[in-house]
Short mmCIF file of C-alpha atoms in Angstrom, two decimals:
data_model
loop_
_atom_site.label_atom_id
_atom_site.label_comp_id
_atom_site.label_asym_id
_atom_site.label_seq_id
_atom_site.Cartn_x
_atom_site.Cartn_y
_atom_site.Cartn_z
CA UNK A 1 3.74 -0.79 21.80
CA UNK A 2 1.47 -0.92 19.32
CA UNK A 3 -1.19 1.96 19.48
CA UNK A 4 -5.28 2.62 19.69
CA UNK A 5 -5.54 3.74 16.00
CA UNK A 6 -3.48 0.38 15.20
CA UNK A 7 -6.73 -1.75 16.36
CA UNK A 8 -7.48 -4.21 13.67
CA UNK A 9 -10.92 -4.47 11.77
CA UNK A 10 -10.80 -8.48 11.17
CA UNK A 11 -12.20 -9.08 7.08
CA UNK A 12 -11.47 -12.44 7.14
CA UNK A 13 -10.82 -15.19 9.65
CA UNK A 14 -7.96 -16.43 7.76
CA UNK A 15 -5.25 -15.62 5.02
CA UNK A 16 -4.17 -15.21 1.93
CA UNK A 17 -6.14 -11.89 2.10
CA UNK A 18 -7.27 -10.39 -1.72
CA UNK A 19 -5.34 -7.49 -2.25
CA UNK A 20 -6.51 -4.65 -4.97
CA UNK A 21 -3.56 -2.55 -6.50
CA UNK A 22 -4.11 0.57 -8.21
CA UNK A 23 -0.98 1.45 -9.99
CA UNK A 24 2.17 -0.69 -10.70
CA UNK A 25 4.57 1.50 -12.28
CA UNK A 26 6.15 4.75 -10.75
CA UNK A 27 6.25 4.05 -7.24
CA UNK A 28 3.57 1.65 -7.47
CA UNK A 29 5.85 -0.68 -9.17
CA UNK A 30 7.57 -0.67 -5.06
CA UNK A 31 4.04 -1.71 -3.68
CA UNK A 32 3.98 -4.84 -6.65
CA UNK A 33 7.48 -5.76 -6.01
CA UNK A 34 6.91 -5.80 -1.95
CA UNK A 35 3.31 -7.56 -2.68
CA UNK A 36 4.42 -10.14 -4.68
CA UNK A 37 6.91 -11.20 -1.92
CA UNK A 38 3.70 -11.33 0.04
CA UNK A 39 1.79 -13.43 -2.33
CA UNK A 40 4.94 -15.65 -2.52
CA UNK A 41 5.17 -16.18 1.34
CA UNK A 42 1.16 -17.25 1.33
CA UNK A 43 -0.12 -14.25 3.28
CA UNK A 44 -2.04 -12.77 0.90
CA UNK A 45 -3.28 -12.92 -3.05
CA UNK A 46 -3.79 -10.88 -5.57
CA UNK A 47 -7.12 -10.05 -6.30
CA UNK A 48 -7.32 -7.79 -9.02
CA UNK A 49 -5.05 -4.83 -10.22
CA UNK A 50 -5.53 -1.65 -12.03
CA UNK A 51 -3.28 -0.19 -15.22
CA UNK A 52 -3.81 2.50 -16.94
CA UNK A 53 -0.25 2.59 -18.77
CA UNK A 54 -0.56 -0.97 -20.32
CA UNK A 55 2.63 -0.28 -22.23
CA UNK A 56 4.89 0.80 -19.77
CA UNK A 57 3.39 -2.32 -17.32
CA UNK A 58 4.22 -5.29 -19.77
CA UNK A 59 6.34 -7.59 -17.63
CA UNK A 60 3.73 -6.83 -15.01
CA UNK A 61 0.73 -7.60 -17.26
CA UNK A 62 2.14 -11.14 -17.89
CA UNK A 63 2.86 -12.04 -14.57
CA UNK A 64 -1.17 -11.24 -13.60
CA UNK A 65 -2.75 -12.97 -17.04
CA UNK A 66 -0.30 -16.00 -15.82
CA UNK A 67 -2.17 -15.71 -12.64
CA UNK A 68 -5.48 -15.27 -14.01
CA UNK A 69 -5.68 -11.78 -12.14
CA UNK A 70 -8.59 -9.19 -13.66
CA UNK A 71 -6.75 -6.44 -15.17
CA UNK A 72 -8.90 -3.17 -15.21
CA UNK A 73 -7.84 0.39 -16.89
CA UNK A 74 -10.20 1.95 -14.87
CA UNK A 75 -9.87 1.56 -10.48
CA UNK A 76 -14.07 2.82 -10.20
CA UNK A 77 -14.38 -0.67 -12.81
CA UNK A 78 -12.46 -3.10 -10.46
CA UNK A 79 -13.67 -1.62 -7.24
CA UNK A 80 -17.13 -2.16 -8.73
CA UNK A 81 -16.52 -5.74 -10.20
CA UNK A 82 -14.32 -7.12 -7.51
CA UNK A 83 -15.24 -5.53 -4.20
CA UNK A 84 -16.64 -8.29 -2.80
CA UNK A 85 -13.87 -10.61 -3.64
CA UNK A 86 -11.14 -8.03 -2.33
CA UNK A 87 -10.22 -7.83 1.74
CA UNK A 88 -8.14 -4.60 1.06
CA UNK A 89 -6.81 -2.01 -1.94
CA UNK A 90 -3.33 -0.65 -2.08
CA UNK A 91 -3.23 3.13 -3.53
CA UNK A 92 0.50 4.35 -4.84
CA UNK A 93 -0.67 6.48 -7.11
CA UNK A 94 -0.36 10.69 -7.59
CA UNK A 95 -1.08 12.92 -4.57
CA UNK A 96 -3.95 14.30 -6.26
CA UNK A 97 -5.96 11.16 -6.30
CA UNK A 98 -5.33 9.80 -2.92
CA UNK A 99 -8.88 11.47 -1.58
CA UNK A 100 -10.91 10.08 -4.21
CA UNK A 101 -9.47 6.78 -4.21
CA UNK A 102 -9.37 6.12 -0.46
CA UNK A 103 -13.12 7.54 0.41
CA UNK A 104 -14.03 4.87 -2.94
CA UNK A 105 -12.23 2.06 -1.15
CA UNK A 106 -13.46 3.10 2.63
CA UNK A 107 -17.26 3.14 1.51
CA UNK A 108 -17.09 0.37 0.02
CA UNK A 109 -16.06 -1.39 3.65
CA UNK A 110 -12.40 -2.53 2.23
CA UNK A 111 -9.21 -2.27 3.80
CA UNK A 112 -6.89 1.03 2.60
CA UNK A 113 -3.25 1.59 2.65
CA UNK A 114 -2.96 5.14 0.96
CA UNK A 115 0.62 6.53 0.45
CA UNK A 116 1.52 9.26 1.51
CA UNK A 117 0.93 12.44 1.96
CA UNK A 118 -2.33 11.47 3.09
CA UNK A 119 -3.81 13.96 0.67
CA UNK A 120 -2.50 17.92 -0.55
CA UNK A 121 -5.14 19.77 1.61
CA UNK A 122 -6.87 19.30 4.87
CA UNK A 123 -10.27 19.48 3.12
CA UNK A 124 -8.99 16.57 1.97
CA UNK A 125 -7.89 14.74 4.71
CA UNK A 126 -10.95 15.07 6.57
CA UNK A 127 -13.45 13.95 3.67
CA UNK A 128 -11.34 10.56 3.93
CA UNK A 129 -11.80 10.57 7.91
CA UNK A 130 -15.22 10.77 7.58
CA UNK A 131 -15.29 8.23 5.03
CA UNK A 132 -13.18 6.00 7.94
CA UNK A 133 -15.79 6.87 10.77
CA UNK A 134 -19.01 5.99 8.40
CA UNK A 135 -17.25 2.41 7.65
CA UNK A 136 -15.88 1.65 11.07
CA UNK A 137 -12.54 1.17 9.03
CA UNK A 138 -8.89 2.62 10.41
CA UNK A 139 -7.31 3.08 7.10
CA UNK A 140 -2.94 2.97 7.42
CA UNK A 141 -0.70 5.68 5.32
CA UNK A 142 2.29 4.90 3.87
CA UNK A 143 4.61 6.90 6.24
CA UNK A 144 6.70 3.94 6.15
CA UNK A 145 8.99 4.52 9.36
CA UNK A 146 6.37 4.76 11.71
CA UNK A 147 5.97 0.82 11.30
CA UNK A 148 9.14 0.21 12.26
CA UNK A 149 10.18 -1.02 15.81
CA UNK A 150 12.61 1.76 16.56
CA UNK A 151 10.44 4.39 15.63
CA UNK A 152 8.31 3.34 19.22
CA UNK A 153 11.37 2.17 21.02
CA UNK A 154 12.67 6.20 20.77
CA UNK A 155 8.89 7.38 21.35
CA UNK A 156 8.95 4.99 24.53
CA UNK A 157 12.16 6.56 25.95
CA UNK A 158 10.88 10.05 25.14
CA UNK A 159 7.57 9.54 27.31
CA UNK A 160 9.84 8.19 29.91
CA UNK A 161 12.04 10.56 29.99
CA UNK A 162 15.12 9.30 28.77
CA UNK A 163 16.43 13.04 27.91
CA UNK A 164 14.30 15.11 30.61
CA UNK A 165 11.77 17.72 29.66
CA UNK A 166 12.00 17.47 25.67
CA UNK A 167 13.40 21.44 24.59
CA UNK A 168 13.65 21.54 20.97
CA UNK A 169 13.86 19.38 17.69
CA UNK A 170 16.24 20.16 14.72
CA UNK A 171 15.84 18.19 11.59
CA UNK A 172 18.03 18.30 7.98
CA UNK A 173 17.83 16.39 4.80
CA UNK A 174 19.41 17.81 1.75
CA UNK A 175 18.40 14.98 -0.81
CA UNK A 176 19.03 16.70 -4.77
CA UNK A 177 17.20 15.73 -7.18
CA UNK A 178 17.36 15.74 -10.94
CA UNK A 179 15.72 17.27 -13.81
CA UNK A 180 14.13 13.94 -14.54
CA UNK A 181 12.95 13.42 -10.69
CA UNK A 182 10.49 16.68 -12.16
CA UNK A 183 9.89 15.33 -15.26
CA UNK A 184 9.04 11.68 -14.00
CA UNK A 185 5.14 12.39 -14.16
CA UNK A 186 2.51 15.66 -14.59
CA UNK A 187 2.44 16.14 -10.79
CA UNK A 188 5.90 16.37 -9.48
CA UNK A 189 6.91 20.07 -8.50
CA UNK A 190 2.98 21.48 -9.06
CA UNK A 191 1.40 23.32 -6.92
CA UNK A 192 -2.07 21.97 -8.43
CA UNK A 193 -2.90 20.09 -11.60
CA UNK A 194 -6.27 20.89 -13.15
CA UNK A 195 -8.93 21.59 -10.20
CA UNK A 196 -6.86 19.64 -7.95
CA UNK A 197 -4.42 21.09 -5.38
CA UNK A 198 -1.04 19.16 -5.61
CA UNK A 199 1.49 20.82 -3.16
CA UNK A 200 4.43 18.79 -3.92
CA UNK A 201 7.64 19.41 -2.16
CA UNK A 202 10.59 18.01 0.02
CA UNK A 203 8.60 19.00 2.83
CA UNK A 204 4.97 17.45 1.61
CA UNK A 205 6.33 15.01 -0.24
CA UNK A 206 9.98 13.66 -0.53
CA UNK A 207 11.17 14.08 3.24
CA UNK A 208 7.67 14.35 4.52
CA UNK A 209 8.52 11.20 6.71
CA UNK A 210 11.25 13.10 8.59
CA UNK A 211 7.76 15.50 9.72
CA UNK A 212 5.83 13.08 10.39
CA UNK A 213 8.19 11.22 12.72
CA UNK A 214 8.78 14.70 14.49
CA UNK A 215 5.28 14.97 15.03
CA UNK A 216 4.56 11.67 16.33
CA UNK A 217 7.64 11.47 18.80
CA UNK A 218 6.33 14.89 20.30
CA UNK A 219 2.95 13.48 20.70
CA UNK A 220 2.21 13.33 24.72
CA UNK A 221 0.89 9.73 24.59
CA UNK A 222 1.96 6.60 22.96
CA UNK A 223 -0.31 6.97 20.10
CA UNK A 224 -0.51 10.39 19.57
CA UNK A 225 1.03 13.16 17.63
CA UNK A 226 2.01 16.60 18.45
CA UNK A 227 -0.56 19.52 17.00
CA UNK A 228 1.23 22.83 15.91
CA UNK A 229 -0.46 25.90 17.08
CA UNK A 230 2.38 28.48 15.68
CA UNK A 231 4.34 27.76 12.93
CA UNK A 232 7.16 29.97 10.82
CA UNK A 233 8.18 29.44 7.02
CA UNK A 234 10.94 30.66 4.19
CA UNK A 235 9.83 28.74 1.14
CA UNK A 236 12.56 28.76 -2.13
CA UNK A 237 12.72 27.93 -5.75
CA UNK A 238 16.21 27.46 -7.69
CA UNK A 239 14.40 24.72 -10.36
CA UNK A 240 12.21 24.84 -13.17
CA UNK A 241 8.97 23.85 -10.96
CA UNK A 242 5.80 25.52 -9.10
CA UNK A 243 6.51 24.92 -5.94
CA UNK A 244 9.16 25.13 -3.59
CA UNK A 245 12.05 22.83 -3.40
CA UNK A 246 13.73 24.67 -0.38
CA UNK A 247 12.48 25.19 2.89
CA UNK A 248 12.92 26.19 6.83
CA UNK A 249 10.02 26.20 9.20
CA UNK A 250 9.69 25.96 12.85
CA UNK A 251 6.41 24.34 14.30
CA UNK A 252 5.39 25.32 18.32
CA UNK A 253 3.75 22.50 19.35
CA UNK A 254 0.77 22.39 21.95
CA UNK A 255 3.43 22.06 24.60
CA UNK A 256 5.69 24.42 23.73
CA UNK A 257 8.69 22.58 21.80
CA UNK A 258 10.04 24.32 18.92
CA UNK A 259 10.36 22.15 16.00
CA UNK A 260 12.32 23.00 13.03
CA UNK A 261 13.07 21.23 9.49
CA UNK A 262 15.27 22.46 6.82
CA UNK A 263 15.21 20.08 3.90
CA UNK A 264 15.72 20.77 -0.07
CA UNK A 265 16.08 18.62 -3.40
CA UNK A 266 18.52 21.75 -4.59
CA UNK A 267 21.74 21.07 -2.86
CA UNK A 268 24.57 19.67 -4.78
CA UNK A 269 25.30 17.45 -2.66
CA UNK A 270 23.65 14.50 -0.30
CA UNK A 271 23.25 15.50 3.78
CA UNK A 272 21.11 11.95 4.59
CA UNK A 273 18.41 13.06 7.38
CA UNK A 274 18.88 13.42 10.99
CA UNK A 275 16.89 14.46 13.55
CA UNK A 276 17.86 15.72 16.62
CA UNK A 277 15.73 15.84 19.88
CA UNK A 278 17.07 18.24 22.62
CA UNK A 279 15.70 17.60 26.67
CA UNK A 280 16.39 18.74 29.62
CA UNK A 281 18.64 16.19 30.59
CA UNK A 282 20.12 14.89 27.41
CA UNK A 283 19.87 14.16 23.16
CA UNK A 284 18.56 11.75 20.93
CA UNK A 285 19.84 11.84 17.61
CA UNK A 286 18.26 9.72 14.91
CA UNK A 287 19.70 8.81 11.47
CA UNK A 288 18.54 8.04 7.84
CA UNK A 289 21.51 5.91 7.99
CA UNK A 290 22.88 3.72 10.62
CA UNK A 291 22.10 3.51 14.15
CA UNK A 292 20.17 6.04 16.56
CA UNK A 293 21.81 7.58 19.67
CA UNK A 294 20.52 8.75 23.30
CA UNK A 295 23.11 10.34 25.36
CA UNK A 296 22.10 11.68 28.59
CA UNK A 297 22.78 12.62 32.51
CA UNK A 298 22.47 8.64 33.10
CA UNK A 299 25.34 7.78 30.49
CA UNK A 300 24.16 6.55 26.63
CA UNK A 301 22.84 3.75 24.65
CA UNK A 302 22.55 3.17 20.86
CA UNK A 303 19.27 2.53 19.73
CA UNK A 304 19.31 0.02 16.36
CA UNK A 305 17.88 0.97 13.57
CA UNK A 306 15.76 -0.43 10.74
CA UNK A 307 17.71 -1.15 7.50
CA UNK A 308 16.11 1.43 5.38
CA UNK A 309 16.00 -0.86 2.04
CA UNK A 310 13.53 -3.52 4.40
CA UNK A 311 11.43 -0.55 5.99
CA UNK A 312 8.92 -0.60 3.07
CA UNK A 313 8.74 -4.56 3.44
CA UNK A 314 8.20 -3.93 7.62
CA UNK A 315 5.48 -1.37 6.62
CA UNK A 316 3.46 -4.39 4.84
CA UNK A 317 3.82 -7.17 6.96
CA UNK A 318 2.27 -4.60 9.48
CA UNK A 319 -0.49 -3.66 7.54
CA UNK A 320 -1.35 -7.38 6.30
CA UNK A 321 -0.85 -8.18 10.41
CA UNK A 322 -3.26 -5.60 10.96
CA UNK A 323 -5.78 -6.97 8.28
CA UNK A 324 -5.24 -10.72 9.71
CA UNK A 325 -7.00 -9.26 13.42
CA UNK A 326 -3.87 -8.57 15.24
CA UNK A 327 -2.90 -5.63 16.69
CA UNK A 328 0.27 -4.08 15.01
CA UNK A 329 1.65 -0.78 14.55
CA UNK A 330 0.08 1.73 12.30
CA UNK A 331 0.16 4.80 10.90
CA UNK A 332 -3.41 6.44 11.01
CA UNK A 333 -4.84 9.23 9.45
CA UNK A 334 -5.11 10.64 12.66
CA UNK A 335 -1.57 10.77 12.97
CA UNK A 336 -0.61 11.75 9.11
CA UNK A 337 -2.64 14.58 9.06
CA UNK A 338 -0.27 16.72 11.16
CA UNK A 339 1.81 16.31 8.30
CA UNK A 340 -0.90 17.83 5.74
CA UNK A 341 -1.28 20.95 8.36
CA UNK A 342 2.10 21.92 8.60
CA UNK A 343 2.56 21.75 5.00
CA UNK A 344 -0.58 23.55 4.47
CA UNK A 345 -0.13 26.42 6.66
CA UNK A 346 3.44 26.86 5.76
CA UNK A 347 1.85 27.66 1.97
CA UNK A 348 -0.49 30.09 3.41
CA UNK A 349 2.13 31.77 5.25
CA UNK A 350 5.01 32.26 3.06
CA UNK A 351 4.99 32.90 -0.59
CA UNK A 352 7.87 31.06 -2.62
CA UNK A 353 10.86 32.96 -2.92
CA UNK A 354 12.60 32.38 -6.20
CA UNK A 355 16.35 32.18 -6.06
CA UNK A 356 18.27 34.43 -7.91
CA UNK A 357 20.42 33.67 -10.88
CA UNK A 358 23.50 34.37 -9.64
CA UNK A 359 22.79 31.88 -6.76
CA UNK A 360 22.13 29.35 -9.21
CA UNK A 361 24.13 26.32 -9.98
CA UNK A 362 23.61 24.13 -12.51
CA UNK A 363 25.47 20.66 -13.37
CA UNK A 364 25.42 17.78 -15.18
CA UNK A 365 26.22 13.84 -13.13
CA UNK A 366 28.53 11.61 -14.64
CA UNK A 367 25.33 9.62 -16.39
CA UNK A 368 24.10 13.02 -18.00
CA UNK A 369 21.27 13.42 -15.24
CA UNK A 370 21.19 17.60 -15.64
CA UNK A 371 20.70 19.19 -11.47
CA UNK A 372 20.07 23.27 -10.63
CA UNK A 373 21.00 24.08 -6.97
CA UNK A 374 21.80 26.55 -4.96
CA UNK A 375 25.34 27.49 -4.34
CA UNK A 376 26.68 27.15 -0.89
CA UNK A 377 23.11 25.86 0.57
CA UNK A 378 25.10 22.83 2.13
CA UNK A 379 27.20 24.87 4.39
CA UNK A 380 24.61 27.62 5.09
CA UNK A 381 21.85 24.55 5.95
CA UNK A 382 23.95 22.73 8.04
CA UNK A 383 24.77 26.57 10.23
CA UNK A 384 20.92 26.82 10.57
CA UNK A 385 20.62 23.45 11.57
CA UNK A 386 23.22 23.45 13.90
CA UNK A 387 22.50 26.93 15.49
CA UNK A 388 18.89 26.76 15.56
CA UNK A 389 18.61 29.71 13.63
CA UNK A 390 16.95 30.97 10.28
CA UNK A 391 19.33 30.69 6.49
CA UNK A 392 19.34 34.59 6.67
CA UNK A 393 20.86 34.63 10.05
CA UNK A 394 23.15 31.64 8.64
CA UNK A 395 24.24 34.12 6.23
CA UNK A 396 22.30 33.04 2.50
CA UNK A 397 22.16 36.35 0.80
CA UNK A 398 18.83 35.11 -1.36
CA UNK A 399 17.26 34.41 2.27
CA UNK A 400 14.15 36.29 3.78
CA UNK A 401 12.98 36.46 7.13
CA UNK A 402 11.14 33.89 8.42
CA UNK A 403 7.20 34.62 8.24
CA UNK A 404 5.27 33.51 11.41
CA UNK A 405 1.57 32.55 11.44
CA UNK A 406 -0.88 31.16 14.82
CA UNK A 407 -2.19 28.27 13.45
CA UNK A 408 -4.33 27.24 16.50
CA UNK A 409 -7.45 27.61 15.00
CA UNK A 410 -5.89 26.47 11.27
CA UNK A 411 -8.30 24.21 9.63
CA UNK A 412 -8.88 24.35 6.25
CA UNK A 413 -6.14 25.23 3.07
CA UNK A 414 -6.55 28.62 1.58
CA UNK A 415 -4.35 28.69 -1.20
CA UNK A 416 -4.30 32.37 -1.58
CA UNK A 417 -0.68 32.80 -1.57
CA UNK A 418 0.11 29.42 -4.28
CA UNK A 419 0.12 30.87 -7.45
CA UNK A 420 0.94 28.54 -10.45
CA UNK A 421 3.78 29.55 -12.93
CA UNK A 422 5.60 28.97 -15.63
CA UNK A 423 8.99 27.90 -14.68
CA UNK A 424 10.48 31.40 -15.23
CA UNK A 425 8.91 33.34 -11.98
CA UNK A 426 5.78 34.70 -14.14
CA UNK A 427 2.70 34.22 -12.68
CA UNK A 428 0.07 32.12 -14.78
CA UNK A 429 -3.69 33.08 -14.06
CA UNK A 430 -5.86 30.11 -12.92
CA UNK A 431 -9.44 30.17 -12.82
CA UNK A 432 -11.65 30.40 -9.82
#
């Protein structure tokens, strides 16, 4: 079931392929655990790393000078003293460098796994596709779930037919999220950091897989993902941030489905992600957590799911399958950039809304971990979500109505309506 954009581009005949990592703490330090499991199975070895935060990276630093592994501070250093010695480079670092990075690695003719979002803008995106074209390379993002068997297995029964005529997809996630989670780095919540456009949210960012599954499943071929041509948006802020950390849109798709996500880090409690996918002759509902379900006119079946601690570990023995010549599944740019769109146009559409104080909540967890959320935004989520209708018809008295834009001919970010501020709803100036 794998796809066309999951063709391999063979490096080297045979393994351990020599894998580049820039980053190993944050999140990369989940690319150096999963890699080392790699390196410990024989599939692949480490070729050289990059650190930049040598004192926050000791336990890693000893394991690489035990291995005899070049340590670099700077990624341009070790892609320029050890290209030729790497097969492929591993990039978990900030949104804002993804571009950069990955159009580095492409033209250089080495194998890239880029997490995701692909990049913040669709400028973006496409300097790294061209990068891909001039090197004959397929690079793979790190939507992790679309490596995963049952990912295809429910694209398979969509295409044939399973439910009927595919109507309408509802998605929710309410996953909160900490002071800290903001404070973890001098990205997380910005709408842009220096020169460079950031756009982190749930939506970009934290639930961004639940989109880009959405996407792909609607696609009308095995490979492809679904484009949308209209889309509508209510962005919200109840924390200390830039951007948004509350949000309902609805994508129309090329074909007519209405698609819509409500997710948020602002809820006090935890709704794990479902989607649900509504045909003519039946529903699919997919979980976060435990197994999927299809029930339809021809009775029901349960579709088993990936555990989701092992889907990161799937994701790489894909990719390294890929590398080795065979053909696996993969996540493409192609396919990840439908993400970048709808998170793109859903900024130019809507300005953030900031939430009220009297909507406010703010708590403290049992370990001291400090949370501001909205009060009630479980109950009025799950009435949108379950009614297919917007949070001001569900009743939030902060809510606006939904803004709509034709996105058709979208193809570039504008950024007029993302103004930076400073925590407090005051605008800060930028320059041009």
């Amino acid at each position: 079931m794998a796809s066309k954009h999951a063709e391999p581009t063979p490096i080297r005949p045979n393994p351990p392929f020599k894998v580049g990592l820039i980053g190993v703490t944050g999140y990369g330090y989940d690319y150096f655990k999963c890699l080392s499991k790699l390196v410990e199975q024989g599939r692949i070895e480490w070729g050289a790393v990059t650190i930049i935060n040598p004192d926050e990276a000791r336990e890693q630093i000893q394991i690489f000078e035990s291995l005899g592994v070049p340590i670099y501070a700077d990624y341009r250093q070790m892609l320029k003293m050890e290209s030729r010695a790497l097969d492929w480079v591993c990039i978990p670092t900030g949104i804002g460098f993804h571009k950069q990075m990955a159009v580095d690695c492409l033209k250089l003719g080495l194998q890239t796994l880029v997490e995701k979002p692909l990049a913040p803008v669709l400028q973006e995106v496409e300097a790294i596709q061209d990068a891909e074209r001039e090197a004959n390379i397929v690079a793979s993002v790190g939507f992790q779930h679309t490596y995963v068997e049952d990912t295809w297995k429910i694209k398979k029964r969509l295409l044939e037919g399973a439910i009927g005529q595919v109507q309408r997809v509802d998605c929710l996630g309410l996953w909160p999220r900490s002071r800290d989670y903001y404070h973890r780095n001098e990205w997380a919540g910005k709408l842009r950091v220096g020169d460079s456009w950031i756009l982190d949210s749930p939506f970009h960012n934290g639930l961004s897989h639940l989109v880009n599954l959405i996407l792909f499943w609607l696609g009308d071929t095995l490979e492809s993902g679904a484009d949308p041509k209209q889309i509508s948006a209510e962005l919200y802020r109840a924390k200390d941030i830039e951007s948004f950390d509350t949000v309902r849109t609805v994508a129309t798709t090329e074909s007519g489905v209405e698609a819509a996500v409500t997710v948020s880090h602002s809820s006090l409690h935890n709704i794990d992600p479902e989607i649900r996918i509504t045909g003519t002759e039946g529903q699919l509902l997919w979980r976060y957590s435990g197994a999927h379900s299809l029930v339809s006119d021809n009775g029901s079946e349960t579709i088993v799911s990936s555990n989701p601690v092992e889907i990161r570990a799937l994701m790489f023995d894909a990719v390294v399958d890929r590398i080795g010549g065979a053909k696996s599944r993969n996540c493409s740019t192609r396919l990840a950039k439908g993400v970048c769109k709808w998170a793109n146009a859903i900024h130019d559409t809507c300005p953030i809304e900031d939430i009220p104080d009297r909507f406010r909540v703010k708590v403290s967890s049992e370990n001291g971990e400090a949370f501001d959320a909205i009060d009630n935004l479980e109950y009025i989520a799950l009435k949108a979500h379950n009614e297919g209708i917007s949070l001001k018809a569900a009743g939030a008295p902060w809510a606006i109505e939904p803004l709509v834009r034709d996105v058709s001919d979208y193809r570039e970010f504008e950024g007029k309506l993302c103004h930076p501020v400073d925590g407090k709803g005051k605008i800060v100036e930028i320059s041009s």
